[in-house]
Amino acid sequence: MTAKRRRSGFSSRTISQRLHRWLGWSVGMVLLILVISGTILLWKNPLLHIQYPQLLTPTSTLPTADFLAHLDQQLPDWRTVRLPEPDQPYYLVYRGEQKWYYALDGQWLLTRDTDTDWLAFTESLHHHLLLGEFGDTVLGFVSIGSLLLLLLGLYQSWPRAQRWSQMLQWRWQQGGIARWYTSHRSTGLIFSLLLGLTVVTGLMLSFHGVPARWLASVDSKQAPAPISTLSSPTESMLPWATLLAAGTQAIPDARLTMVSRPAGPDKPLTLRLQVPDEWHPNGRGGVQLHPGSGEVLSLYDVRTVGPATRLANTMYPLHAGKVGGLGYQIVLALSSIGSLFLAWSALRLWRKRRQRSLECSLSP
């Protein structure tokens, strides 16, 4: 029975090989785009500073509240401001699809968008495939296919009767199918953990963050639901200094990283805060304030939630190389090189097998 099943092409190994090959062709091109663009984005800030050296020009420092008041006059429809950091000494202002950069003294430096800046184009390509919100859904299905591709490859390559030392050998000198098969198999085994980490964290961030929220939902102590609408519209906002002081006092040891202005008269003001030792560069926690009274409407301290929520909060810094410093970024870059070699060796293996099949069909 087993022999007949194998000859008919319905053994589990044969099915997994076909599925692995089919998934490779299905998601392979998108994966190559993601790998290349993701590797570039690992070094986004250094590349940005090389392209725009004026971002690092020393200037006098304007207090944050004064800068926000200045911005209200200069760019009244701004949406969110990311505050300066030691390695990024400038304000980054989000306005629609554009990013506006201001010096510490409030002077405008430059504006970036996907039409005029290659790094902004690369970001949009990696995050949304240039398809907007729909691209995030596409990336979710690509991530699922990539995870299945990895698991099927491990199923085929995992040592059974053979030892690990034999499975990791590259028979490069033999040439032909043996060269590309063994190199593809050993590279996949060597980089499997890193590739799995990248794929799983990417999957958790896709589908508009729904998988990460599912993970966090198992906690008894969860993040509070954000306030979407005020009970009564506000006619005017308090001064920025008053609002920022009220927000930062809610979590005294946290660092203010981002400010999102109310999207309308019935919307709250949102401040992002990063607590000590938090991996996320902008912090996942923060406060929402009533812009007219300064009342704290919602407070989220990431140290108060359960382990599943904390795990969900690590997905972005692990995926984007925002933790672990230069060493971890280099490791992620090496895994990207491994991914590119997997794609190249798979293509070469397919061509060699196709050539052999053609030669056998033509032989008398």
mmCIF file of C-alpha atoms in Angstrom:
data_model
loop_
_atom_site.group_PDB
_atom_site.id
_atom_site.type_symbol
_atom_site.label_atom_id
_atom_site.label_comp_id
_atom_site.label_asym_id
_atom_site.label_seq_id
_atom_site.Cartn_x
_atom_site.Cartn_y
_atom_site.Cartn_z
ATOM 1 C CA MET A 1 0.000 0.000 0.000
ATOM 2 C CA THR A 2 2.750 2.474 0.930
ATOM 3 C CA ALA A 3 4.699 1.745 -2.245
ATOM 4 C CA LYS A 4 1.595 2.239 -4.369
ATOM 5 C CA ARG A 5 0.851 5.514 -2.604
ATOM 6 C CA ARG A 6 4.368 6.750 -3.256
ATOM 7 C CA ARG A 7 4.266 5.754 -6.901
ATOM 8 C CA SER A 8 0.940 7.477 -7.385
ATOM 9 C CA GLY A 9 2.370 10.711 -5.990
ATOM 10 C CA PHE A 10 0.246 10.890 -2.829
ATOM 11 C CA SER A 11 2.808 10.370 -0.078
ATOM 12 C CA SER A 12 2.967 13.096 2.564
ATOM 13 C CA ARG A 13 6.481 13.962 1.467
ATOM 14 C CA THR A 14 5.474 14.346 -2.182
ATOM 15 C CA ILE A 15 2.464 16.465 -1.261
ATOM 16 C CA SER A 16 4.595 18.706 0.973
ATOM 17 C CA GLN A 17 7.154 19.123 -1.817
ATOM 18 C CA ARG A 18 4.476 20.181 -4.280
ATOM 19 C CA LEU A 19 2.878 22.570 -1.806
ATOM 20 C CA HIS A 20 6.281 24.007 -0.935
ATOM 21 C CA ARG A 21 7.075 24.562 -4.598
ATOM 22 C CA TRP A 22 3.639 26.038 -5.324
ATOM 23 C CA LEU A 23 3.841 28.434 -2.356
ATOM 24 C CA GLY A 24 7.327 29.465 -3.408
ATOM 25 C CA TRP A 25 6.060 30.488 -6.827
ATOM 26 C CA SER A 26 2.943 32.127 -5.341
ATOM 27 C CA VAL A 27 4.483 34.353 -2.662
ATOM 28 C CA GLY A 28 8.117 34.331 -3.756
ATOM 29 C CA MET A 29 8.119 37.578 -5.730
ATOM 30 C CA VAL A 30 6.341 39.511 -2.983
ATOM 31 C CA LEU A 31 8.722 38.001 -0.429
ATOM 32 C CA LEU A 32 11.706 39.203 -2.423
ATOM 33 C CA ILE A 33 10.250 42.717 -2.435
ATOM 34 C CA LEU A 34 9.692 42.580 1.315
ATOM 35 C CA VAL A 35 13.155 41.190 2.058
ATOM 36 C CA ILE A 36 14.985 43.793 -0.021
ATOM 37 C CA SER A 37 12.888 46.737 1.170
ATOM 38 C CA GLY A 38 13.003 45.542 4.789
ATOM 39 C CA THR A 39 16.782 45.287 4.708
ATOM 40 C CA ILE A 40 17.020 48.850 3.402
ATOM 41 C CA LEU A 41 14.692 50.080 6.148
ATOM 42 C CA LEU A 42 16.938 48.566 8.825
ATOM 43 C CA TRP A 43 19.311 51.427 8.012
ATOM 44 C CA LYS A 44 16.628 54.012 7.238
ATOM 45 C CA ASN A 45 17.813 56.707 9.638
ATOM 46 C CA PRO A 46 21.506 56.630 8.625
ATOM 47 C CA LEU A 47 20.477 56.655 4.954
ATOM 48 C CA LEU A 48 18.077 59.515 5.615
ATOM 49 C CA HIS A 49 20.817 61.554 7.299
ATOM 50 C CA ILE A 50 23.197 60.926 4.398
ATOM 51 C CA GLN A 51 20.552 62.040 1.914
ATOM 52 C CA TYR A 52 19.548 65.095 3.971
ATOM 53 C CA PRO A 53 22.544 66.251 6.026
ATOM 54 C CA GLN A 54 20.680 69.410 7.061
ATOM 55 C CA LEU A 55 18.708 67.246 9.498
ATOM 56 C CA LEU A 56 21.790 67.035 11.735
ATOM 57 C CA THR A 57 22.680 70.744 11.645
ATOM 58 C CA PRO A 58 22.922 72.034 15.254
ATOM 59 C CA THR A 59 20.418 74.756 16.178
ATOM 60 C CA SER A 60 18.996 76.364 19.282
ATOM 61 C CA THR A 61 16.218 74.422 20.991
ATOM 62 C CA LEU A 62 12.605 75.554 21.141
ATOM 63 C CA PRO A 63 10.508 74.098 24.008
ATOM 64 C CA THR A 64 8.048 71.481 22.796
ATOM 65 C CA ALA A 65 4.978 73.509 23.793
ATOM 66 C CA ASP A 66 6.309 76.558 21.952
ATOM 67 C CA PHE A 67 7.066 74.473 18.877
ATOM 68 C CA LEU A 68 3.517 73.053 18.816
ATOM 69 C CA ALA A 69 2.067 76.547 19.097
ATOM 70 C CA HIS A 70 4.372 77.639 16.267
ATOM 71 C CA LEU A 71 3.283 74.631 14.212
ATOM 72 C CA ASP A 72 -0.398 75.498 14.690
ATOM 73 C CA GLN A 73 0.356 78.748 12.883
ATOM 74 C CA GLN A 74 2.658 77.356 10.184
ATOM 75 C CA LEU A 75 0.901 74.067 9.396
ATOM 76 C CA PRO A 76 -2.606 74.174 10.907
ATOM 77 C CA ASP A 77 -3.707 70.799 9.501
ATOM 78 C CA TRP A 78 -0.858 68.767 11.009
ATOM 79 C CA ARG A 79 -1.848 65.404 12.462
ATOM 80 C CA THR A 80 0.960 63.996 14.645
ATOM 81 C CA VAL A 81 4.384 65.146 15.813
ATOM 82 C CA ARG A 82 7.205 62.837 16.804
ATOM 83 C CA LEU A 83 9.517 64.580 19.237
ATOM 84 C CA PRO A 84 13.318 64.778 18.809
ATOM 85 C CA GLU A 85 15.636 62.039 20.063
ATOM 86 C CA PRO A 86 19.413 62.046 20.593
ATOM 87 C CA ASP A 87 20.074 60.309 17.257
ATOM 88 C CA GLN A 88 17.241 62.168 15.487
ATOM 89 C CA PRO A 89 17.549 65.827 16.577
ATOM 90 C CA TYR A 90 14.520 67.201 14.743
ATOM 91 C CA TYR A 91 10.728 67.228 14.841
ATOM 92 C CA LEU A 92 8.932 64.890 12.454
ATOM 93 C CA VAL A 93 5.439 66.095 11.581
ATOM 94 C CA TYR A 94 2.868 63.846 9.900
ATOM 95 C CA ARG A 95 0.438 65.619 7.584
ATOM 96 C CA GLY A 96 -1.634 63.255 5.480
ATOM 97 C CA GLU A 97 0.778 61.110 3.458
ATOM 98 C CA GLN A 98 3.559 63.679 3.840
ATOM 99 C CA LYS A 99 6.308 63.929 6.444
ATOM 100 C CA TRP A 100 7.528 67.422 7.355
ATOM 101 C CA TYR A 101 10.837 67.887 9.161
ATOM 102 C CA TYR A 102 11.545 70.844 11.440
ATOM 103 C CA ALA A 103 14.747 71.829 13.220
ATOM 104 C CA LEU A 104 14.840 72.169 16.994
ATOM 105 C CA ASP A 105 14.364 75.930 16.641
ATOM 106 C CA GLY A 106 11.152 75.434 14.634
ATOM 107 C CA GLN A 107 12.617 76.109 11.189
ATOM 108 C CA TRP A 108 11.217 73.983 8.357
ATOM 109 C CA LEU A 109 13.875 71.732 6.811
ATOM 110 C CA LEU A 110 12.245 69.486 4.215
ATOM 111 C CA THR A 111 9.160 67.507 3.208
ATOM 112 C CA ARG A 112 9.086 63.879 2.109
ATOM 113 C CA ASP A 113 6.458 61.766 0.359
ATOM 114 C CA THR A 114 6.378 58.634 -1.773
ATOM 115 C CA ASP A 115 6.391 60.600 -5.029
ATOM 116 C CA THR A 116 9.590 62.531 -4.364
ATOM 117 C CA ASP A 117 11.654 60.453 -1.925
ATOM 118 C CA TRP A 118 12.985 56.948 -2.570
ATOM 119 C CA LEU A 119 13.108 56.021 1.127
ATOM 120 C CA ALA A 120 9.488 57.064 1.617
ATOM 121 C CA PHE A 121 8.645 54.991 -1.465
ATOM 122 C CA THR A 122 10.486 52.016 0.059
ATOM 123 C CA GLU A 123 8.577 52.407 3.345
ATOM 124 C CA SER A 124 5.226 52.435 1.569
ATOM 125 C CA LEU A 125 6.281 49.464 -0.538
ATOM 126 C CA HIS A 126 7.277 47.424 2.523
ATOM 127 C CA HIS A 127 4.314 48.406 4.706
ATOM 128 C CA HIS A 128 1.501 48.451 2.141
ATOM 129 C CA LEU A 129 2.898 47.296 -1.234
ATOM 130 C CA LEU A 130 1.880 50.774 -2.497
ATOM 131 C CA LEU A 131 -1.747 49.605 -2.187
ATOM 132 C CA GLY A 132 -2.817 51.587 0.868
ATOM 133 C CA GLU A 133 -5.009 49.818 3.424
ATOM 134 C CA PHE A 134 -5.707 46.949 1.017
ATOM 135 C CA GLY A 135 -1.969 46.260 0.834
ATOM 136 C CA ASP A 136 -1.905 45.512 4.550
ATOM 137 C CA THR A 137 -4.469 42.750 4.008
ATOM 138 C CA VAL A 138 -2.476 41.358 1.074
ATOM 139 C CA LEU A 139 0.647 41.291 3.249
ATOM 140 C CA GLY A 140 -1.268 39.323 5.870
ATOM 141 C CA PHE A 141 -2.051 36.533 3.412
ATOM 142 C CA VAL A 142 1.522 36.660 2.094
ATOM 143 C CA SER A 143 2.756 36.230 5.675
ATOM 144 C CA ILE A 144 0.509 33.194 6.154
ATOM 145 C CA GLY A 145 1.800 31.708 2.905
ATOM 146 C CA SER A 146 5.387 32.445 3.939
ATOM 147 C CA LEU A 147 4.905 30.716 7.280
ATOM 148 C CA LEU A 148 3.485 27.636 5.558
ATOM 149 C CA LEU A 149 6.361 27.743 3.071
ATOM 150 C CA LEU A 150 8.862 27.734 5.936
ATOM 151 C CA LEU A 151 7.098 24.946 7.866
ATOM 152 C CA LEU A 152 6.825 22.742 4.781
ATOM 153 C CA GLY A 153 10.500 23.289 4.023
ATOM 154 C CA LEU A 154 11.424 22.297 7.577
ATOM 155 C CA TYR A 155 9.215 19.213 7.349
ATOM 156 C CA GLN A 156 11.058 18.066 4.241
ATOM 157 C CA SER A 157 14.543 18.944 5.507
ATOM 158 C CA TRP A 158 14.346 17.969 9.167
ATOM 159 C CA PRO A 159 16.861 15.213 9.926
ATOM 160 C CA ARG A 160 15.324 11.767 10.222
ATOM 161 C CA ALA A 161 17.706 8.867 9.763
ATOM 162 C CA GLN A 162 20.521 11.231 8.824
ATOM 163 C CA ARG A 163 22.523 13.290 11.260
ATOM 164 C CA TRP A 164 22.521 17.082 11.464
ATOM 165 C CA SER A 165 26.087 17.207 10.160
ATOM 166 C CA GLN A 166 24.986 15.418 7.004
ATOM 167 C CA MET A 167 21.913 17.604 6.524
ATOM 168 C CA LEU A 168 23.979 20.793 6.793
ATOM 169 C CA GLN A 169 26.547 19.750 4.193
ATOM 170 C CA TRP A 170 26.876 21.688 0.946
ATOM 171 C CA ARG A 171 27.805 19.321 -1.898
ATOM 172 C CA TRP A 172 28.998 22.252 -3.944
ATOM 173 C CA GLN A 173 31.695 20.345 -5.764
ATOM 174 C CA GLN A 174 29.213 17.859 -7.223
ATOM 175 C CA GLY A 175 27.389 20.485 -9.242
ATOM 176 C CA GLY A 176 23.966 19.999 -10.794
ATOM 177 C CA ILE A 177 20.942 19.143 -8.676
ATOM 178 C CA ALA A 178 22.990 17.957 -5.682
ATOM 179 C CA ARG A 179 24.718 21.342 -5.377
ATOM 180 C CA TRP A 180 21.547 23.426 -5.339
ATOM 181 C CA TYR A 181 19.430 20.991 -3.342
ATOM 182 C CA THR A 182 21.921 20.634 -0.481
ATOM 183 C CA SER A 183 22.696 24.366 -0.402
ATOM 184 C CA HIS A 184 18.987 25.225 -0.333
ATOM 185 C CA ARG A 185 18.274 22.669 2.398
ATOM 186 C CA SER A 186 21.190 23.618 4.654
ATOM 187 C CA THR A 187 20.591 27.367 4.277
ATOM 188 C CA GLY A 188 16.940 26.911 5.216
ATOM 189 C CA LEU A 189 17.852 24.918 8.324
ATOM 190 C CA ILE A 190 20.527 27.398 9.412
ATOM 191 C CA PHE A 191 18.296 30.456 9.087
ATOM 192 C CA SER A 192 14.994 28.803 10.059
ATOM 193 C CA LEU A 193 14.711 30.420 13.505
ATOM 194 C CA LEU A 194 15.478 33.916 12.251
ATOM 195 C CA LEU A 195 13.198 33.524 9.249
ATOM 196 C CA GLY A 196 10.460 32.216 11.506
ATOM 197 C CA LEU A 197 10.852 35.190 13.840
ATOM 198 C CA THR A 198 10.656 37.646 10.946
ATOM 199 C CA VAL A 199 7.640 35.958 9.369
ATOM 200 C CA VAL A 200 5.689 35.556 12.628
ATOM 201 C CA THR A 201 6.297 39.120 13.792
ATOM 202 C CA GLY A 202 5.362 40.396 10.336
ATOM 203 C CA LEU A 203 2.166 38.335 10.449
ATOM 204 C CA MET A 204 1.289 39.767 13.868
ATOM 205 C CA LEU A 205 1.627 43.295 12.467
ATOM 206 C CA SER A 206 -0.440 42.608 9.339
ATOM 207 C CA PHE A 207 -4.226 42.664 8.925
ATOM 208 C CA HIS A 208 -4.194 46.119 10.585
ATOM 209 C CA GLY A 209 -2.737 44.631 13.790
ATOM 210 C CA VAL A 210 -5.661 42.251 14.385
ATOM 211 C CA PRO A 211 -3.469 39.167 15.176
ATOM 212 C CA ALA A 212 -1.571 41.121 17.843
ATOM 213 C CA ARG A 213 -4.864 42.246 19.375
ATOM 214 C CA TRP A 214 -6.072 38.648 19.391
ATOM 215 C CA LEU A 215 -2.944 37.653 21.286
ATOM 216 C CA ALA A 216 -3.422 40.458 23.804
ATOM 217 C CA SER A 217 -7.097 39.552 24.288
ATOM 218 C CA VAL A 218 -6.226 36.465 26.350
ATOM 219 C CA ASP A 219 -4.912 38.663 29.178
ATOM 220 C CA SER A 220 -7.054 39.485 32.183
ATOM 221 C CA LYS A 221 -5.214 42.817 32.420
ATOM 222 C CA GLN A 222 -5.514 44.454 29.008
ATOM 223 C CA ALA A 223 -4.831 47.881 27.600
ATOM 224 C CA PRO A 224 -7.778 50.255 28.064
ATOM 225 C CA ALA A 225 -9.945 50.891 25.036
ATOM 226 C CA PRO A 226 -9.095 54.254 23.462
ATOM 227 C CA ILE A 227 -11.578 57.080 23.709
ATOM 228 C CA SER A 228 -12.938 57.823 20.246
ATOM 229 C CA THR A 229 -15.380 60.658 20.943
ATOM 230 C CA LEU A 230 -15.759 63.258 23.692
ATOM 231 C CA SER A 231 -19.043 63.450 25.570
ATOM 232 C CA SER A 232 -19.274 67.124 24.639
ATOM 233 C CA PRO A 233 -17.360 69.022 21.914
ATOM 234 C CA THR A 234 -14.720 71.487 23.017
ATOM 235 C CA GLU A 235 -14.688 75.019 21.694
ATOM 236 C CA SER A 236 -11.043 75.824 22.446
ATOM 237 C CA MET A 237 -7.913 74.052 23.623
ATOM 238 C CA LEU A 238 -5.872 74.843 26.692
ATOM 239 C CA PRO A 239 -2.324 76.095 26.082
ATOM 240 C CA TRP A 240 0.057 73.393 24.943
ATOM 241 C CA ALA A 241 2.248 73.753 28.034
ATOM 242 C CA THR A 242 -0.735 72.994 30.298
ATOM 243 C CA LEU A 243 -1.857 69.987 28.264
ATOM 244 C CA LEU A 244 1.632 68.473 28.005
ATOM 245 C CA ALA A 245 2.211 68.905 31.737
ATOM 246 C CA ALA A 246 -1.097 67.196 32.557
ATOM 247 C CA GLY A 247 -0.295 64.283 30.258
ATOM 248 C CA THR A 248 3.272 63.647 31.379
ATOM 249 C CA GLN A 249 2.310 63.855 35.063
ATOM 250 C CA ALA A 250 -0.028 60.894 34.553
ATOM 251 C CA ILE A 251 3.018 58.601 34.128
ATOM 252 C CA PRO A 252 5.826 60.618 35.737
ATOM 253 C CA ASP A 253 8.771 58.399 34.787
ATOM 254 C CA ALA A 254 7.722 58.074 31.124
ATOM 255 C CA ARG A 255 9.176 60.030 28.206
ATOM 256 C CA LEU A 256 6.884 61.959 25.867
ATOM 257 C CA THR A 257 7.531 60.761 22.314
ATOM 258 C CA MET A 258 4.550 61.749 20.151
ATOM 259 C CA VAL A 259 1.669 64.214 20.187
ATOM 260 C CA SER A 260 -1.492 63.675 18.123
ATOM 261 C CA ARG A 261 -3.800 66.649 17.975
ATOM 262 C CA PRO A 262 -7.588 66.231 18.141
ATOM 263 C CA ALA A 263 -9.035 65.258 14.771
ATOM 264 C CA GLY A 264 -12.125 67.365 15.474
ATOM 265 C CA PRO A 265 -13.884 69.364 18.186
ATOM 266 C CA ASP A 266 -15.313 66.150 19.674
ATOM 267 C CA LYS A 267 -12.020 64.202 19.623
ATOM 268 C CA PRO A 268 -9.426 63.796 22.420
ATOM 269 C CA LEU A 269 -5.767 64.789 22.451
ATOM 270 C CA THR A 270 -3.418 61.780 22.471
ATOM 271 C CA LEU A 271 0.107 61.649 23.901
ATOM 272 C CA ARG A 272 2.407 58.655 23.347
ATOM 273 C CA LEU A 273 4.722 57.826 26.243
ATOM 274 C CA GLN A 274 7.668 55.449 26.532
ATOM 275 C CA VAL A 275 8.426 53.983 29.944
ATOM 276 C CA PRO A 276 11.974 53.013 31.015
ATOM 277 C CA ASP A 277 13.343 49.812 29.399
ATOM 278 C CA GLU A 278 10.475 49.634 26.894
ATOM 279 C CA TRP A 279 11.506 48.175 23.537
ATOM 280 C CA HIS A 280 9.121 50.114 21.324
ATOM 281 C CA PRO A 281 10.910 53.316 20.206
ATOM 282 C CA ASN A 282 7.774 55.440 20.549
ATOM 283 C CA GLY A 283 6.255 53.539 23.441
ATOM 284 C CA ARG A 284 2.964 51.675 23.248
ATOM 285 C CA GLY A 285 1.403 53.461 26.191
ATOM 286 C CA GLY A 286 0.141 56.972 26.654
ATOM 287 C CA VAL A 287 -2.728 59.149 27.765
ATOM 288 C CA GLN A 288 -5.760 60.761 26.180
ATOM 289 C CA LEU A 289 -6.764 64.186 27.417
ATOM 290 C CA HIS A 290 -9.757 66.443 27.104
ATOM 291 C CA PRO A 291 -8.255 69.332 25.121
ATOM 292 C CA GLY A 292 -10.507 71.887 26.755
ATOM 293 C CA SER A 293 -9.998 70.916 30.405
ATOM 294 C CA GLY A 294 -6.815 68.825 30.512
ATOM 295 C CA GLU A 295 -8.696 65.965 32.190
ATOM 296 C CA VAL A 296 -7.100 62.532 31.726
ATOM 297 C CA LEU A 297 -9.718 60.439 29.922
ATOM 298 C CA SER A 298 -7.675 57.295 29.341
ATOM 299 C CA LEU A 299 -4.319 56.121 30.666
ATOM 300 C CA TYR A 300 -2.269 53.182 29.415
ATOM 301 C CA ASP A 301 0.896 52.185 31.285
ATOM 302 C CA VAL A 302 2.394 49.166 29.504
ATOM 303 C CA ARG A 303 3.755 47.850 32.814
ATOM 304 C CA THR A 304 0.251 47.190 34.114
ATOM 305 C CA VAL A 305 -0.897 44.742 31.413
ATOM 306 C CA GLY A 306 -0.565 40.966 31.252
ATOM 307 C CA PRO A 307 2.203 38.898 29.613
ATOM 308 C CA ALA A 308 0.337 38.305 26.334
ATOM 309 C CA THR A 309 -0.124 42.041 25.797
ATOM 310 C CA ARG A 310 3.516 42.659 26.633
ATOM 311 C CA LEU A 311 4.496 39.989 24.117
ATOM 312 C CA ALA A 312 2.281 41.619 21.484
ATOM 313 C CA ASN A 313 4.012 44.941 22.172
ATOM 314 C CA THR A 314 7.387 43.416 21.232
ATOM 315 C CA MET A 315 6.325 42.430 17.708
ATOM 316 C CA TYR A 316 7.243 45.705 16.010
ATOM 317 C CA PRO A 317 10.647 46.286 17.657
ATOM 318 C CA LEU A 318 11.637 42.657 16.970
ATOM 319 C CA HIS A 319 10.500 42.833 13.355
ATOM 320 C CA ALA A 320 12.027 46.239 12.593
ATOM 321 C CA GLY A 321 15.311 45.807 14.479
ATOM 322 C CA LYS A 322 14.466 48.499 17.039
ATOM 323 C CA VAL A 323 15.931 46.474 19.887
ATOM 324 C CA GLY A 324 19.317 44.850 20.368
ATOM 325 C CA GLY A 325 21.317 47.602 18.729
ATOM 326 C CA LEU A 326 23.630 47.199 15.762
ATOM 327 C CA GLY A 327 24.308 43.515 16.488
ATOM 328 C CA TYR A 328 20.672 42.509 16.059
ATOM 329 C CA GLN A 329 20.351 44.634 12.920
ATOM 330 C CA ILE A 330 23.333 42.833 11.412
ATOM 331 C CA VAL A 331 21.773 39.471 12.298
ATOM 332 C CA LEU A 332 18.530 40.499 10.574
ATOM 333 C CA ALA A 333 20.501 41.665 7.537
ATOM 334 C CA LEU A 334 22.294 38.301 7.386
ATOM 335 C CA SER A 335 18.956 36.495 7.511
ATOM 336 C CA SER A 336 17.824 38.654 4.584
ATOM 337 C CA ILE A 337 20.907 37.562 2.628
ATOM 338 C CA GLY A 338 20.027 33.976 3.530
ATOM 339 C CA SER A 339 16.497 34.538 2.201
ATOM 340 C CA LEU A 340 17.828 35.866 -1.087
ATOM 341 C CA PHE A 341 20.096 32.845 -1.431
ATOM 342 C CA LEU A 342 17.157 30.531 -0.696
ATOM 343 C CA ALA A 343 15.243 32.124 -3.553
ATOM 344 C CA TRP A 344 18.233 31.908 -5.912
ATOM 345 C CA SER A 345 19.039 28.291 -5.038
ATOM 346 C CA ALA A 346 15.367 27.303 -5.398
ATOM 347 C CA LEU A 347 15.275 28.836 -8.875
ATOM 348 C CA ARG A 348 18.511 27.109 -9.881
ATOM 349 C CA LEU A 349 17.235 23.800 -8.496
ATOM 350 C CA TRP A 350 14.002 24.127 -10.450
ATOM 351 C CA ARG A 351 15.911 24.857 -13.670
ATOM 352 C CA LYS A 352 18.264 21.895 -13.177
ATOM 353 C CA ARG A 353 15.360 19.532 -12.527
ATOM 354 C CA ARG A 354 13.519 20.890 -15.549
ATOM 355 C CA GLN A 355 16.575 20.382 -17.746
ATOM 356 C CA ARG A 356 16.978 16.800 -16.515
ATOM 357 C CA SER A 357 13.284 16.083 -17.110
ATOM 358 C CA LEU A 358 13.544 17.496 -20.629
ATOM 359 C CA GLU A 359 16.666 15.452 -21.366
ATOM 360 C CA CYS A 360 14.950 12.271 -20.145
ATOM 361 C CA SER A 361 11.882 12.937 -22.307
ATOM 362 C CA LEU A 362 14.069 13.431 -25.387
ATOM 363 C CA SER A 363 16.217 10.374 -24.829
ATOM 364 C CA PRO A 364 15.303 7.275 -26.941
#
